[in-house]
Amino acid sequence: MNIMTSENNSESVSQNYLGFWARFGASFIDSIMLLLITIPLIYSIYGGDYWTSREIILGPAELLINYVLPIAAIILFWLYKSTTPGKMVYKAKIVDAKTGRALSARQSIIRYIAYYVSLLPFGLGFFWVAWDPKKQGWHDKLAGTVVVREPNNEI
């Protein structure tokens, strides 16, 4: 458990950072959910020949379904829910590291682009979550975000 203070609030807010394995599990869930949407769409447009094609991109529909749709879905979830379906399973939210508030559109875009930085070399930026005191990956550090568990509202 780590303590953060809000710039607009003199009280300290307790933050329980989400660790590596929970974040890995959340990413796995998100990936499966995206596949459950994209594979049927791709199949309905291109049929079974899609899987044996040697073309890099078969057309605009593939570009939209396999690239634009996932980017848009993830960023929109971050903006409107401060989480993704996978992180919802762990009752986690992505918030601004300084204020604890929802991340901005700018932070969301930087965070998504920074995923590619975290991939290099060999995914080290994602593994960094395991060693970092605030459980931040490189994409979190670059965007100024942290992933925290929501406070338990039970009495």
XYZ file of N, CA and C in Angstrom:
465
model
N 0.862 -1.170 0.000
C 0.000 0.000 0.000
C 0.904 1.227 0.000
N 0.630 2.134 -0.904
C 1.409 3.351 -1.003
C 0.505 4.550 -0.768
N 1.081 5.654 -0.390
C 0.326 6.873 -0.119
C 0.636 7.891 -1.206
N -0.422 8.517 -1.723
C -0.275 9.611 -2.674
C -1.057 10.794 -2.130
N -0.607 12.000 -2.419
C -1.397 13.167 -2.027
C -1.900 13.844 -3.276
N -3.105 14.303 -3.216
C -3.712 15.034 -4.313
C -3.263 16.479 -4.253
N -3.004 17.082 -5.410
C -2.599 18.481 -5.445
C -3.731 19.380 -4.953
N -4.984 18.942 -5.141
C -6.124 19.763 -4.769
C -6.693 19.397 -3.407
N -6.068 18.475 -2.715
C -6.602 18.020 -1.447
C -5.427 17.760 -0.513
N -5.463 18.366 0.656
C -4.337 18.193 1.573
C -4.357 16.836 2.262
N -5.507 16.132 2.215
C -5.561 14.800 2.805
C -4.827 13.821 1.898
N -4.205 12.841 2.502
C -3.543 11.833 1.687
C -4.545 10.749 1.328
N -4.383 10.225 0.128
C -5.281 9.207 -0.389
C -4.495 7.905 -0.487
N -5.013 6.876 0.114
C -4.339 5.582 0.092
C -4.574 4.917 -1.255
N -3.511 4.431 -1.886
C -3.612 3.780 -3.184
C -3.031 2.375 -3.100
N -3.777 1.425 -3.573
C -3.329 0.045 -3.643
C -3.034 -0.255 -5.105
N -1.758 -0.240 -5.471
C -1.359 -0.416 -6.859
C -1.571 -1.860 -7.311
N -2.052 -2.016 -8.538
C -2.302 -3.342 -9.102
C -0.991 -3.916 -9.621
N -0.653 -5.106 -9.185
C 0.626 -5.727 -9.516
C 0.685 -6.398 -10.877
N 1.844 -6.974 -11.144
C 2.147 -7.547 -12.456
C 1.169 -8.647 -12.859
N 0.947 -9.655 -12.019
C 0.136 -10.796 -12.427
C -1.323 -10.425 -12.635
N -1.853 -9.540 -11.809
C -3.231 -9.086 -12.009
C -3.336 -8.293 -13.312
N -2.347 -7.474 -13.593
C -2.366 -6.703 -14.847
C -2.188 -7.622 -16.049
N -1.364 -8.644 -15.902
C -1.206 -9.635 -16.969
C -2.552 -10.318 -17.227
N -3.218 -10.734 -16.154
C -4.528 -11.376 -16.281
C -5.545 -10.459 -16.936
N -5.540 -9.194 -16.556
C -6.466 -8.222 -17.148
C -6.190 -8.052 -18.638
N -4.929 -7.987 -19.015
C -4.565 -7.863 -20.433
C -4.986 -9.098 -21.219
N -4.842 -10.258 -20.610
C -5.261 -11.503 -21.257
C -6.771 -11.482 -21.508
N -7.536 -11.076 -20.503
C -8.994 -10.982 -20.648
C -9.364 -9.990 -21.746
N -8.717 -8.834 -21.752
C -8.985 -7.824 -22.781
C -8.665 -8.360 -24.181
N -7.562 -9.075 -24.304
C -7.172 -9.639 -25.599
C -8.195 -10.657 -26.087
N -8.652 -11.536 -25.208
C -9.658 -12.535 -25.578
C -10.948 -11.843 -26.013
N -11.357 -10.820 -25.279
C -12.583 -10.103 -25.629
C -12.464 -9.432 -26.996
N -11.315 -8.834 -27.281
C -11.116 -8.220 -28.598
C -11.143 -9.268 -29.704
N -10.539 -10.421 -29.445
C -10.554 -11.497 -30.441
C -11.962 -12.016 -30.694
N -12.778 -12.075 -29.645
C -14.165 -12.539 -29.799
C -14.990 -11.582 -30.652
N -14.539 -10.357 -30.768
C -15.218 -9.379 -31.624
C -14.609 -9.353 -33.020
N -13.274 -9.292 -33.095
C -12.618 -9.099 -34.385
C -12.634 -10.344 -35.278
N -12.438 -11.517 -34.715
C -12.383 -12.732 -35.549
C -13.699 -12.971 -36.297
N -14.853 -12.925 -35.649
C -16.095 -13.110 -36.415
C -16.307 -12.022 -37.481
N -15.924 -10.786 -37.169
C -16.067 -9.720 -38.166
C -15.183 -9.980 -39.381
N -13.929 -10.319 -39.126
C -12.998 -10.616 -40.219
C -13.498 -11.806 -41.036
N -13.948 -12.854 -40.348
C -14.432 -14.048 -41.042
C -15.657 -13.737 -41.887
N -16.557 -12.909 -41.358
C -17.779 -12.589 -42.110
C -17.483 -11.783 -43.368
N -16.398 -11.043 -43.372
C -16.046 -10.227 -44.544
C -15.152 -10.977 -45.521
N -14.124 -11.660 -44.997
C -13.118 -12.268 -45.864
C -13.216 -13.786 -45.972
N -14.009 -14.409 -45.121
C -14.150 -15.857 -45.165
C -12.904 -16.576 -44.680
N -12.891 -17.886 -44.873
C -11.795 -18.727 -44.410
C -10.486 -18.485 -45.129
N -10.539 -17.908 -46.329
C -9.311 -17.638 -47.072
C -8.435 -16.592 -46.384
N -9.010 -15.829 -45.498
C -8.249 -14.810 -44.770
C -7.056 -15.429 -44.047
N -7.260 -16.592 -43.455
C -6.245 -17.214 -42.612
C -5.080 -17.777 -43.418
N -5.270 -17.994 -44.713
C -4.185 -18.538 -45.533
C -3.598 -17.502 -46.496
N -4.143 -16.311 -46.504
C -3.673 -15.270 -47.405
C -2.251 -14.846 -47.039
N -1.493 -14.495 -48.064
C -0.125 -14.005 -47.846
C -0.044 -12.479 -47.862
N -1.169 -11.841 -48.088
C -1.224 -10.381 -48.087
C -1.042 -9.867 -46.660
N -0.382 -8.728 -46.507
C -0.186 -8.145 -45.184
C -1.499 -7.567 -44.673
N -2.159 -6.783 -45.506
C -3.479 -6.244 -45.184
C -4.360 -6.480 -46.407
N -5.499 -7.124 -46.175
C -6.372 -7.495 -47.289
C -7.253 -6.357 -47.775
N -7.446 -5.360 -46.978
C -8.280 -4.250 -47.413
C -8.608 -3.322 -46.270
N -9.390 -2.286 -46.567
C -9.717 -1.303 -45.542
C -10.509 -1.881 -44.370
N -11.350 -2.866 -44.635
C -12.120 -3.469 -43.541
C -11.186 -4.132 -42.531
N -10.187 -4.833 -43.022
C -9.234 -5.465 -42.105
C -8.474 -4.415 -41.294
N -8.049 -3.367 -41.943
C -7.340 -2.291 -41.257
C -8.210 -1.704 -40.138
N -9.469 -1.456 -40.443
C -10.384 -0.906 -39.438
C -10.644 -1.884 -38.297
N -10.894 -3.143 -38.638
C -11.264 -4.137 -37.623
C -10.073 -4.538 -36.754
N -8.929 -4.792 -37.366
C -7.782 -5.308 -36.606
C -6.909 -4.239 -35.966
N -7.003 -3.005 -36.422
C -6.119 -1.970 -35.893
C -6.885 -0.797 -35.279
N -7.766 -0.187 -36.053
C -8.467 1.008 -35.573
C -9.461 0.663 -34.468
N -10.255 -0.381 -34.636
C -11.252 -0.767 -33.628
C -10.627 -1.042 -32.258
N -9.577 -1.870 -32.164
C -8.971 -2.094 -30.839
C -8.397 -0.825 -30.206
N -7.733 0.010 -30.997
C -7.181 1.259 -30.460
C -8.310 2.134 -29.915
N -9.346 2.303 -30.731
C -10.470 3.153 -30.326
C -11.169 2.584 -29.094
N -11.396 1.278 -29.071
C -12.101 0.659 -27.947
C -11.327 0.838 -26.648
N -10.036 0.596 -26.685
C -9.221 0.694 -25.477
C -9.172 2.134 -24.972
N -8.907 3.073 -25.865
C -8.817 4.472 -25.449
C -10.173 4.969 -24.942
N -11.264 4.577 -25.594
C -12.589 4.995 -25.125
C -12.923 4.407 -23.756
N -12.565 3.148 -23.535
C -12.761 2.569 -22.194
C -11.969 3.355 -21.163
N -10.714 3.686 -21.467
C -9.893 4.451 -20.537
C -10.528 5.804 -20.231
N -11.051 6.471 -21.275
C -11.609 7.809 -21.084
C -12.942 7.803 -20.336
N -13.809 6.844 -20.660
C -15.159 6.869 -20.088
C -15.326 6.006 -18.842
N -14.467 5.012 -18.664
C -14.586 4.127 -17.504
C -13.338 4.123 -16.625
N -12.247 4.711 -17.105
C -10.939 4.692 -16.422
C -10.437 3.268 -16.214
N -10.867 2.366 -17.066
C -10.495 0.965 -16.932
C -10.791 0.243 -18.241
N -10.532 -1.039 -18.256
C -10.918 -1.908 -19.373
C -11.712 -3.074 -18.780
N -12.382 -3.859 -19.614
C -13.126 -5.003 -19.057
C -12.243 -5.930 -18.217
N -11.023 -6.173 -18.645
C -10.120 -7.030 -17.878
C -9.781 -6.445 -16.521
N -9.529 -5.153 -16.475
C -9.223 -4.506 -15.197
C -10.461 -4.429 -14.310
N -11.654 -4.395 -14.916
C -12.892 -4.402 -14.128
C -12.982 -5.673 -13.284
N -12.506 -6.787 -13.817
C -12.501 -8.051 -13.077
C -11.721 -7.901 -11.773
N -10.653 -7.119 -11.826
C -9.796 -6.903 -10.653
C -10.190 -5.639 -9.876
N -11.302 -5.030 -10.263
C -11.774 -3.793 -9.624
C -10.675 -2.731 -9.623
N -10.039 -2.563 -10.781
C -8.923 -1.640 -10.913
C -9.270 -0.508 -11.869
N -8.622 0.627 -11.638
C -8.787 1.798 -12.501
C -7.419 2.364 -12.842
N -7.363 3.030 -13.989
C -6.157 3.739 -14.411
C -6.399 5.206 -14.081
N -5.497 5.796 -13.314
C -5.671 7.181 -12.879
C -4.386 7.976 -13.064
N -4.538 9.285 -13.016
C -3.393 10.180 -13.060
C -2.528 9.919 -11.825
N -1.244 9.752 -12.017
C -0.344 9.400 -10.914
C -0.217 10.513 -9.875
N -0.385 11.763 -10.268
C -0.220 12.877 -9.336
C -1.502 13.197 -8.578
N -2.645 13.156 -9.272
C -3.889 13.618 -8.661
C -4.840 12.494 -8.256
N -4.668 11.313 -8.843
C -5.597 10.221 -8.582
C -6.901 10.349 -9.355
N -6.981 11.337 -10.212
C -8.186 11.557 -11.018
C -8.109 10.753 -12.315
N -9.232 10.725 -13.026
C -9.293 10.026 -14.312
C -8.243 10.585 -15.265
N -7.718 9.704 -16.119
C -6.705 10.167 -17.049
C -7.335 10.988 -18.163
N -6.558 11.897 -18.723
C -7.023 12.796 -19.786
C -6.917 12.096 -21.137
N -7.504 12.709 -22.156
C -7.389 12.184 -23.519
C -5.922 12.143 -23.940
N -5.187 13.177 -23.586
C -3.754 13.230 -23.917
C -3.006 12.066 -23.262
N -3.272 11.836 -21.975
C -2.624 10.728 -21.274
C -3.009 9.387 -21.898
N -4.249 9.246 -22.299
C -4.717 7.998 -22.903
C -3.979 7.703 -24.199
N -3.835 8.718 -25.030
C -3.147 8.537 -26.311
C -1.673 8.249 -26.083
N -1.035 9.002 -25.185
C 0.381 8.765 -24.872
C 0.555 7.360 -24.312
N -0.338 6.946 -23.425
C -0.245 5.626 -22.802
C -0.341 4.520 -23.859
N -1.262 4.684 -24.803
C -1.412 3.666 -25.840
C -0.172 3.611 -26.727
N 0.298 4.752 -27.183
C 1.498 4.782 -28.029
C 2.693 4.220 -27.267
N 2.768 4.523 -25.974
C 3.887 4.065 -25.149
C 3.865 2.552 -24.924
N 2.733 1.890 -25.203
C 2.718 0.423 -25.172
C 3.815 -0.134 -26.080
N 4.021 0.508 -27.225
C 5.033 0.031 -28.166
C 6.437 0.243 -27.604
N 6.628 1.298 -26.831
C 7.908 1.515 -26.151
C 8.103 0.413 -25.110
N 7.040 0.065 -24.384
C 7.122 -0.981 -23.359
C 7.434 -2.348 -23.949
N 7.069 -2.544 -25.200
C 7.360 -3.826 -25.856
C 8.854 -4.023 -26.106
N 9.576 -2.917 -26.262
C 10.985 -2.999 -26.614
C 11.853 -2.766 -25.382
N 12.908 -3.404 -25.166
C 13.277 -4.697 -25.755
C 12.621 -5.848 -24.995
N 12.120 -6.780 -25.734
C 11.554 -8.024 -25.188
C 10.471 -7.819 -24.125
N 9.682 -6.751 -24.260
C 8.597 -6.503 -23.316
C 9.037 -6.019 -21.951
N 10.274 -5.551 -21.842
C 10.819 -5.135 -20.548
C 9.967 -4.065 -19.876
N 9.384 -3.159 -20.662
C 8.562 -2.098 -20.094
C 7.312 -2.613 -19.404
N 6.804 -3.778 -19.833
C 5.660 -4.397 -19.165
C 6.120 -5.150 -17.912
N 7.252 -5.853 -18.013
C 7.790 -6.574 -16.852
C 8.202 -5.614 -15.740
N 8.479 -4.356 -16.109
C 8.897 -3.346 -15.145
C 7.874 -3.199 -14.019
N 6.619 -3.478 -14.316
C 5.542 -3.409 -13.313
C 5.897 -4.265 -12.093
N 6.549 -5.390 -12.311
C 6.884 -6.316 -11.217
C 7.895 -5.722 -10.241
N 8.755 -4.806 -10.711
C 9.819 -4.286 -9.861
C 9.578 -2.868 -9.364
N 8.707 -2.144 -10.008
C 8.506 -0.732 -9.687
C 7.702 -0.563 -8.394
N 8.082 0.370 -7.517
C 7.353 0.569 -6.264
C 5.879 0.956 -6.472
N 5.589 1.704 -7.530
C 4.206 2.092 -7.828
C 3.570 1.164 -8.858
N 4.258 0.076 -9.193
C 3.760 -0.915 -10.156
C 3.469 -0.273 -11.513
N 4.325 0.666 -11.913
C 4.164 1.339 -13.197
C 5.013 0.670 -14.266
N 4.407 0.431 -15.419
C 5.159 0.034 -16.597
C 5.709 1.295 -17.245
N 6.547 1.125 -18.254
C 7.111 2.298 -18.918
C 6.001 3.147 -19.524
N 4.947 2.502 -20.042
C 3.836 3.247 -20.625
C 3.137 4.094 -19.562
N 3.054 3.589 -18.334
C 2.481 4.373 -17.237
C 3.366 5.564 -16.901
N 4.655 5.327 -16.822
C 5.589 6.401 -16.486
C 5.545 7.510 -17.536
N 5.520 7.117 -18.815
C 5.501 8.109 -19.894
C 4.190 8.896 -19.922
N 3.088 8.257 -19.548
C 1.782 8.924 -19.558
C 1.437 9.570 -18.215
N 2.213 9.273 -17.181
C 1.922 9.817 -15.849
C 0.699 9.176 -15.219
N 0.591 7.844 -15.352
C -0.569 7.129 -14.819
C -0.138 6.007 -13.875
N -1.074 5.552 -13.059
C -0.906 4.359 -12.241
C -2.200 3.557 -12.331
N -2.088 2.257 -12.065
C -3.271 1.387 -12.030
C -3.485 0.997 -10.575
N -4.675 1.325 -10.065
C -4.983 1.099 -8.654
C -6.262 0.281 -8.515
N -6.313 -0.473 -7.414
C -7.560 -1.154 -7.068
C -8.502 -0.121 -6.463
N -9.788 -0.235 -6.805
C -10.778 0.665 -6.233
C -10.912 0.343 -4.745
N -11.166 1.368 -3.933
C -11.341 1.108 -2.503
C -12.526 0.174 -2.265
N -12.402 -0.652 -1.271
C -13.479 -1.588 -0.922
C -14.584 -0.791 -0.225
N -15.772 -0.809 -0.812
C -16.877 -0.024 -0.264
C -17.724 -0.783 0.728
N -17.318 -1.980 1.096
C -18.100 -2.768 2.062
C -17.891 -2.204 3.467
N -18.921 -2.322 4.288
C -18.843 -1.835 5.684
C -18.342 -2.940 6.578
